[in-house]
Short mmCIF file of C-alpha atoms in Angstrom, two decimals:
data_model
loop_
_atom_site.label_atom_id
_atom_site.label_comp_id
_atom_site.label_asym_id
_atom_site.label_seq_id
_atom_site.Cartn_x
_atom_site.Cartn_y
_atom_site.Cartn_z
CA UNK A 1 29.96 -2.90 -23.55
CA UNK A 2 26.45 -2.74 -24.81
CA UNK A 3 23.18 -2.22 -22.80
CA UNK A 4 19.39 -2.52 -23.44
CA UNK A 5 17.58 -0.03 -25.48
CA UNK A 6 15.43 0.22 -22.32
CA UNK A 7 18.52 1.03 -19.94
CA UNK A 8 20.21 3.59 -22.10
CA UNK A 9 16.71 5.37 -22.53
CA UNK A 10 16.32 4.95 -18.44
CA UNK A 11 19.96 6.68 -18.25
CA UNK A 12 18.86 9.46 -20.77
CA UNK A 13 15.90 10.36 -18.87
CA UNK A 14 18.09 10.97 -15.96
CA UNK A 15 19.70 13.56 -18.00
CA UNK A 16 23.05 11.80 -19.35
CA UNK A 17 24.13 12.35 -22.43
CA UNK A 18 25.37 10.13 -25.49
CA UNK A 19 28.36 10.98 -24.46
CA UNK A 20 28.18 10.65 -20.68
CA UNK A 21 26.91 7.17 -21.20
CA UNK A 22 29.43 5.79 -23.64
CA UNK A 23 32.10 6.89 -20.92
CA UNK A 24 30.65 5.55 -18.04
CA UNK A 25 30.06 2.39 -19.99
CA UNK A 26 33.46 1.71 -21.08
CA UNK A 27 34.51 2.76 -17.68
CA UNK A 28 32.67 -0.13 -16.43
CA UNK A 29 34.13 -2.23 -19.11
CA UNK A 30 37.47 -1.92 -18.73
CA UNK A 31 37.83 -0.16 -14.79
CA UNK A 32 40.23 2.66 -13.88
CA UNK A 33 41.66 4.49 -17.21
CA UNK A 34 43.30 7.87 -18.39
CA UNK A 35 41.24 10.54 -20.47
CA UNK A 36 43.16 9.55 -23.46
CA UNK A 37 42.39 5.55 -22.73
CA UNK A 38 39.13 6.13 -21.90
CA UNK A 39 38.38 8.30 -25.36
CA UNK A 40 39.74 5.67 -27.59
CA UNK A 41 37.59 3.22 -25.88
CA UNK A 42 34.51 5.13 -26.02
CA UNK A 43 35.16 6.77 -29.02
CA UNK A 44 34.58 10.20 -27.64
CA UNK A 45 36.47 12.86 -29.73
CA UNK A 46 39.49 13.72 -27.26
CA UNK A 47 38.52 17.46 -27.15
CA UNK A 48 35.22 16.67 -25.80
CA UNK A 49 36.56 13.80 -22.93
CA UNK A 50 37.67 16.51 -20.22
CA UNK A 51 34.16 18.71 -20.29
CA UNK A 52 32.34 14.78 -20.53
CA UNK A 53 34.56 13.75 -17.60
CA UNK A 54 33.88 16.47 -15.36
CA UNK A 55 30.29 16.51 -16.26
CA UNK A 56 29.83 12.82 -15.05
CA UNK A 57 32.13 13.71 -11.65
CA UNK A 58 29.28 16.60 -10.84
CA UNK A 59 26.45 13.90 -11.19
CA UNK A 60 28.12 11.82 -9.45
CA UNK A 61 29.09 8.75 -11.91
CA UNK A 62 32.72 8.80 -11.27
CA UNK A 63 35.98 9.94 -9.68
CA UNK A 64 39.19 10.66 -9.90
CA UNK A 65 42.65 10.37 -8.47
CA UNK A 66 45.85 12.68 -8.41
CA UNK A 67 48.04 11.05 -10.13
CA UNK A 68 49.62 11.70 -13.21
CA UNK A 69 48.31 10.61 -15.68
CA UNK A 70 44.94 11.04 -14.10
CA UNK A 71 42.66 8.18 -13.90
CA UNK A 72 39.13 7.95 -13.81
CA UNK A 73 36.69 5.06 -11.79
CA UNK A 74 33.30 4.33 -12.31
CA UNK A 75 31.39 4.50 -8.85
CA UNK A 76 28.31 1.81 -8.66
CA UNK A 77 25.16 2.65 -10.52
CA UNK A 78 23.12 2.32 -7.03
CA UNK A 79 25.53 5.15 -5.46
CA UNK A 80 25.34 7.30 -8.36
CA UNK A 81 21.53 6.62 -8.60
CA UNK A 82 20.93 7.68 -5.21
CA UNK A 83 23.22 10.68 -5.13
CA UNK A 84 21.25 11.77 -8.50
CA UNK A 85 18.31 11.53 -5.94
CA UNK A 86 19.36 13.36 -3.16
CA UNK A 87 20.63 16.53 -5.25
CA UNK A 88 17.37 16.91 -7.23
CA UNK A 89 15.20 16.63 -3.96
CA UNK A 90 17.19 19.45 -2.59
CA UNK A 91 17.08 21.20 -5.79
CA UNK A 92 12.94 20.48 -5.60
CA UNK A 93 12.96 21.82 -1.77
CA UNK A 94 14.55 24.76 -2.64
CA UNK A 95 12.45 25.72 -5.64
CA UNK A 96 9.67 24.73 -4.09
CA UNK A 97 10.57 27.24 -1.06
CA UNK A 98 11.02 30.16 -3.71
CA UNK A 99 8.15 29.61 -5.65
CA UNK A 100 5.59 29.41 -2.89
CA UNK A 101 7.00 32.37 -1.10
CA UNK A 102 6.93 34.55 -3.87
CA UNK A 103 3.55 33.44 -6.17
CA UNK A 104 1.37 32.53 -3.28
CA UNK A 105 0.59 35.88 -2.38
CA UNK A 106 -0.06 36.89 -5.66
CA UNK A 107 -2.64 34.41 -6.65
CA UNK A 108 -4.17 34.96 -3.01
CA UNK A 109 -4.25 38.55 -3.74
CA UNK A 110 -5.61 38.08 -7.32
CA UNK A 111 -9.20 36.27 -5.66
CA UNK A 112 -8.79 33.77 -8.19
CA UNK A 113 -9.67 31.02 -5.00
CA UNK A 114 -12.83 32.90 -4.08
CA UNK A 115 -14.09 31.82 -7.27
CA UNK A 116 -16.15 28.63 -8.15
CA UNK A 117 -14.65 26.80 -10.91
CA UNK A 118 -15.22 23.60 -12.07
CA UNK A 119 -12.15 21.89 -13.65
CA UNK A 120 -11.52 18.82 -15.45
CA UNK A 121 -8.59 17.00 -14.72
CA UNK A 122 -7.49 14.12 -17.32
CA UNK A 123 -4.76 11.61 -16.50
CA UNK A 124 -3.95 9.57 -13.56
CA UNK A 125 -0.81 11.62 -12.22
CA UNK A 126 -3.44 14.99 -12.46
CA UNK A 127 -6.40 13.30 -10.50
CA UNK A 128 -4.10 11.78 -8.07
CA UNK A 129 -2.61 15.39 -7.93
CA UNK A 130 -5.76 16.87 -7.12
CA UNK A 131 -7.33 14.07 -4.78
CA UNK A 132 -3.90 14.59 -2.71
CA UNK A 133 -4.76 18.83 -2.92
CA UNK A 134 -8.11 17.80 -0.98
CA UNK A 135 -6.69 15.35 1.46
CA UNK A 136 -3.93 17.40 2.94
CA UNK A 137 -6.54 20.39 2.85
CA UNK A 138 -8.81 18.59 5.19
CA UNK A 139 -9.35 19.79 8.89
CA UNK A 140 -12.78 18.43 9.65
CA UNK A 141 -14.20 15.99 7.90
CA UNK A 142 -13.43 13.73 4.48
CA UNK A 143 -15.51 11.33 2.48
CA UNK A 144 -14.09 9.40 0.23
CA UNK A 145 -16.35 6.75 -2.27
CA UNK A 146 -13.86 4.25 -3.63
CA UNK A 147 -15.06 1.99 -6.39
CA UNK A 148 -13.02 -0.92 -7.50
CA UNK A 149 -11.20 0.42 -10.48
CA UNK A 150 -9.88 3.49 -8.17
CA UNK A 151 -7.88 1.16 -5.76
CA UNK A 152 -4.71 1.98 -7.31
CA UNK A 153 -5.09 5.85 -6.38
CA UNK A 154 -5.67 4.81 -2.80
CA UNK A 155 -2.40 3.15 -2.11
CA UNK A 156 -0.50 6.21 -2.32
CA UNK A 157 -2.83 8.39 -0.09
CA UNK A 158 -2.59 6.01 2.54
CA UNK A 159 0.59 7.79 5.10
CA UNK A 160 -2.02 11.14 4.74
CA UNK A 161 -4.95 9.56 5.56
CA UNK A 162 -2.54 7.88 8.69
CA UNK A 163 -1.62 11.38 9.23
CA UNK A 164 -5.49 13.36 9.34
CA UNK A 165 -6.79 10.26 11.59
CA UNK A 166 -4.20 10.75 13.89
CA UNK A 167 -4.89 14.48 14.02
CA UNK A 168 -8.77 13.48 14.62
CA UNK A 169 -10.13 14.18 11.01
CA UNK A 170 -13.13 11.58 11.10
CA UNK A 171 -12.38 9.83 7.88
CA UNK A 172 -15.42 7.72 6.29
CA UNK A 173 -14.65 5.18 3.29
CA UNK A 174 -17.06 3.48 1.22
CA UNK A 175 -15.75 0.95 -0.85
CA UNK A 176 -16.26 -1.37 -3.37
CA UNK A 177 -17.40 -4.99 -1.91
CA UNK A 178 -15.05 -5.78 -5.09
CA UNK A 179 -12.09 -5.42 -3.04
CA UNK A 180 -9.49 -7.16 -1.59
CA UNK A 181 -9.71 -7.88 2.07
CA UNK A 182 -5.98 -7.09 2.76
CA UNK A 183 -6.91 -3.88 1.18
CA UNK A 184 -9.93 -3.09 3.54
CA UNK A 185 -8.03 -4.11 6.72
CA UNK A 186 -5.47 -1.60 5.47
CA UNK A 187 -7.57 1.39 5.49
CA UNK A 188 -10.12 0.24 8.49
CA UNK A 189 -7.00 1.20 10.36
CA UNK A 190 -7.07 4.62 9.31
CA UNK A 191 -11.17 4.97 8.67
CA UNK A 192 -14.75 4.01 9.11
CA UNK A 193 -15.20 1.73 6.10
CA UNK A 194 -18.36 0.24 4.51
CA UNK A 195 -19.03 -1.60 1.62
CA UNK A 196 -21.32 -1.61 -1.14
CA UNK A 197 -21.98 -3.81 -3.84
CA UNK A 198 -22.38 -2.02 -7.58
CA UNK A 199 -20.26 1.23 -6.35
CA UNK A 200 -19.16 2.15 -9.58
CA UNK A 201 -18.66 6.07 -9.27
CA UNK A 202 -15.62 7.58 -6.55
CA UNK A 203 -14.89 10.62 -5.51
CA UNK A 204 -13.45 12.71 -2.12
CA UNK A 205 -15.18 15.36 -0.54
CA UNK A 206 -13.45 17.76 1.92
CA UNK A 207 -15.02 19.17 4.95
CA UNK A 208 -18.26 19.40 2.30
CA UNK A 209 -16.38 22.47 0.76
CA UNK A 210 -13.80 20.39 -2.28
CA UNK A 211 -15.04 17.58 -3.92
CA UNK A 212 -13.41 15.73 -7.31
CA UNK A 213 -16.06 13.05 -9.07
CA UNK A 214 -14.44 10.50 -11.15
CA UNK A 215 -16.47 10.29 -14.48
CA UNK A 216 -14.88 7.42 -16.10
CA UNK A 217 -12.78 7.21 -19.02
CA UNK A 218 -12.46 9.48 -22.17
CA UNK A 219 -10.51 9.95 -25.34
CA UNK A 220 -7.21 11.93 -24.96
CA UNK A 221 -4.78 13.90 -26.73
CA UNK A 222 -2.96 11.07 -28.77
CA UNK A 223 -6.05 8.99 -29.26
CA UNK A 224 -5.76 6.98 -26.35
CA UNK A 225 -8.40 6.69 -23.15
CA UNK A 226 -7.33 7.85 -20.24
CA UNK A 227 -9.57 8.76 -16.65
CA UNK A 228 -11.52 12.20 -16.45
CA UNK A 229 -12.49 13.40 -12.94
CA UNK A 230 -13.65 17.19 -12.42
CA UNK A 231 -12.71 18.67 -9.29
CA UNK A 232 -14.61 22.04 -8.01
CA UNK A 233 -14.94 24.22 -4.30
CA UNK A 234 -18.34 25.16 -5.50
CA UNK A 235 -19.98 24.79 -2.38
CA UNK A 236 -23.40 23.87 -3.37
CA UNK A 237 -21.65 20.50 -5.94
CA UNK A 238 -19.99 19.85 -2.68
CA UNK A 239 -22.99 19.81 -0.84
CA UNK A 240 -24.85 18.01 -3.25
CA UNK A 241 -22.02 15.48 -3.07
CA UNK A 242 -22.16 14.86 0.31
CA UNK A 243 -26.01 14.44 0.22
CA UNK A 244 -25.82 11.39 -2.21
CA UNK A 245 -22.69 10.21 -0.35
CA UNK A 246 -24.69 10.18 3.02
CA UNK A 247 -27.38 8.21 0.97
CA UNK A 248 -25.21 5.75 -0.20
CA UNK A 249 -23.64 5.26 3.51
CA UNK A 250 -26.41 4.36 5.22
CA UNK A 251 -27.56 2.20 2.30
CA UNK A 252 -24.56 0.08 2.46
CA UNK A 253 -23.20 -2.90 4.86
CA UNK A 254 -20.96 -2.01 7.53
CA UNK A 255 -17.63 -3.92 7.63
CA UNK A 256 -17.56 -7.20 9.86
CA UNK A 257 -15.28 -7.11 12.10
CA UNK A 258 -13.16 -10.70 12.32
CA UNK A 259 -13.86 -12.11 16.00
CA UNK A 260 -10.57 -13.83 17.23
CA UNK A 261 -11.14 -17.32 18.69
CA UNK A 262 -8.76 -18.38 21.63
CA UNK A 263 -6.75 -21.56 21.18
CA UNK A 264 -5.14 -23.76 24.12
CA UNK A 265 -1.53 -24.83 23.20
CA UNK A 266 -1.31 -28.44 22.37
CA UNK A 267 0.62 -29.28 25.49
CA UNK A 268 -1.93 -27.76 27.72
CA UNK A 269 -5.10 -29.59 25.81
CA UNK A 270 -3.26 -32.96 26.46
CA UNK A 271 -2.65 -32.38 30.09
CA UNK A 272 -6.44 -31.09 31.15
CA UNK A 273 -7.74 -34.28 29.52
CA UNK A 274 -5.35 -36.27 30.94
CA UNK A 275 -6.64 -34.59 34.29
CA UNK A 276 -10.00 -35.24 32.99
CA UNK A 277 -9.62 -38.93 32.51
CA UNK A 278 -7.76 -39.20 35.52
CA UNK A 279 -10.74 -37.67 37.71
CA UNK A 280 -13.61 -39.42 35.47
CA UNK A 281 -14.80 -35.96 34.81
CA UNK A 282 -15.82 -33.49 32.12
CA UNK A 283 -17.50 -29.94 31.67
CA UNK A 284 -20.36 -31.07 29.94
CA UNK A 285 -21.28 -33.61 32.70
CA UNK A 286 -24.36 -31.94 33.69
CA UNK A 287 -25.41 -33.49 30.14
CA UNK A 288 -24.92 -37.04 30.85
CA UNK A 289 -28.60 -38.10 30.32
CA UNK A 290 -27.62 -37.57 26.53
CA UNK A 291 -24.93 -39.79 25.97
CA UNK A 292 -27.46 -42.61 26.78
CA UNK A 293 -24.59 -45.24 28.38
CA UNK A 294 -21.86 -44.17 26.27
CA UNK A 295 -18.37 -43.83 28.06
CA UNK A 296 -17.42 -40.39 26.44
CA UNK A 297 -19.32 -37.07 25.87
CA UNK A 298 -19.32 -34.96 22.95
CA UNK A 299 -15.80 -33.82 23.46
CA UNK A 300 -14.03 -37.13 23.56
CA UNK A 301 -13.56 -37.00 27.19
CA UNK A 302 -14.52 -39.92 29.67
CA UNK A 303 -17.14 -40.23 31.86
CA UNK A 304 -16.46 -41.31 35.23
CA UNK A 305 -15.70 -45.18 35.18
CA UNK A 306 -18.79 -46.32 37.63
CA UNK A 307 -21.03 -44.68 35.31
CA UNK A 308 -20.00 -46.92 32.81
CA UNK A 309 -22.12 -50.03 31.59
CA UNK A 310 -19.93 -53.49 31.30
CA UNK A 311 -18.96 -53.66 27.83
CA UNK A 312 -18.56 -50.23 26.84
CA UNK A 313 -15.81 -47.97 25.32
CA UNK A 314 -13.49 -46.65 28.61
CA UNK A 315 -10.76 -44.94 26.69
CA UNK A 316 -11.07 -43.67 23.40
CA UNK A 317 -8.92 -42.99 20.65
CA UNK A 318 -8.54 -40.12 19.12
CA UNK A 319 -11.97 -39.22 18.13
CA UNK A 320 -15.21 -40.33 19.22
CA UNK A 321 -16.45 -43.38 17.44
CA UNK A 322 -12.93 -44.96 16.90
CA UNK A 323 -12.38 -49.25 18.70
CA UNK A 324 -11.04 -48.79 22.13
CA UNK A 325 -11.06 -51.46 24.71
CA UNK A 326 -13.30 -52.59 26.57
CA UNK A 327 -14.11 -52.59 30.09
CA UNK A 328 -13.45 -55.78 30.86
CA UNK A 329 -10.56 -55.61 29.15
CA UNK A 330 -8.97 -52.83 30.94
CA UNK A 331 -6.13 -53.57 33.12
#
């Protein structure tokens, strides 16, 4: 069996082997086989099939029976997929746990946060990195300038920014008038938003103490462009920050809010003008001196029968204007 150049570099990034693939492929080719089988299908050397074989039953890929000979199944690629997942999150966890125990207090102890840096930060997995640093960090207060080419790095921020409005961080967005509406709605749920036309530099700011400034796009390692942003805790870049941010906040419109109009069902419309006609009566009668001896008002509804000149329009049809019968034609 043969796969995509795409899939079996997919598979290899998960960390399977040559090897491991090959097996699990012909696995999937033929079903349940012995070590033997399954080596001259895969063309595996046979002293290498037992260490491949266990290898793929750790990750997850495959199992076995006891019988003899032993056979070998594939398991589905979405099972072994998401047990892949599950054991490298736990690996991450625990890591995670070590690390932070141990190295926290030695950069703490080493001052190296008391000083004001600027950094740059190139890349969209770094700025995103670093944007998320500042989010999570903030207790207070965060600003947040969102031009139209920055959506994307949005999206992914949006269960925090759930999280800090529910905990009562006031939250203030100004965005691009560039953007989507669905977009908007999504984050005036979670945000005071405004728009602005021409917003073409971002940043965040939190509680006036982080900020990171998107500068565009630059010229990277390999030759290609990529986005620059520089992130600092200098207090007086943040404050400067926040100064043009307030500027630009009370320059710009605030978001309309959408005012819901109120419908009657169908059913119901029909029956009040069928009450209507019935009683000769309508809400806009106080206006009759208007309709100048016509037998229906503005909304289609008739006027009361004795106020109605011989000759004209009784019932109408469906709008106003349209041949209806006349009244000494009625039944």
């Amino acid at each position: 069996m043969s796969i995509s150049d795409r899939s079996r570099k997919a598979m290899e990034n998960l960390g399977l082997t040559s090897y491991e693939i090959r097996v699990y492929l012909s696995l999937l080719d033929s079903g349940a086989m012995t070590a033997a089988d399954i080596s001259k299908k895969s063309g595996v050397p046979y002293s290498k099939i037992y260490e491949v074989l266990n290898s793929l039953e750790e990750k997850g890929w495959l199992e076995s029976d006891s019988s003899r000979p032993q056979k070998f199944f594939p398991k589905s690629p979405s099972s072994a997929l998401e047990a892949m997942r599950m054991r490298h999150e736990n690996n991450f966890r625990e890591s995670q746990s070590t690390i932070v125990n141990e190295l926290m207090p030695m950069y703490t102890k080493s001052g190296m946060k008391e000083r004001p840096e600027i950094w740059v930060a190139r890349g969209v997995f770094n700025i995103v990195a670093k944007v998320n640093e500042i989010v999570q960090n903030a207790r207070q207060e965060l600003l947040v300038a969102l031009p139209f080419v920055a959506v994307d790095v949005a999206k992914p921020l949006q269960p925090v920014l759930r999280t800090l409005h529910d905990k009562g961080v006031k939250i203030h967005i100004l965005a691009s008038a560039k953007i989507t509406p669905e977009t908007i709605k999504a984050l005036s749920r979670v945000a005071e938003v405004r728009l602005k036309d021409g917003l073409f530099g971002g940043g965040v700011i939190g509680d006036g103490k982080q900020v990171v400034l998107l500068l565009g796009e630059g010229t990277g390692d390999g030759g290609s462009f990529e986005p620059i942003a520089i992130w600092a805790d200098h207090a007086g870049l943040a404050g400067f920050a926040k100064g043009y941010f307030q500027y630009l906040w009370e320059d710009s419109a605030e978001k309309k809010k959408s005012k819901k109009r109120r419908y009657m069902r169908r059913d119901k419309v029909n029956r009040v003008w069928r009450e209507q006609i019935a009683r000769g009566d309508c809400r806009c009668k106080e206006k009759a001196n208007r309709l100048r001896g016509r037998a229906f008002c503005r909304h289609g509804r008739v006027r009361a029968r004795r106020d109605v000149p011989e000759g004209h329009m009784v019932h109408p049809r469906k709008r106003r204007g349209s041949q209806g019968k006349l009244d000494s034609q009625a039944p």
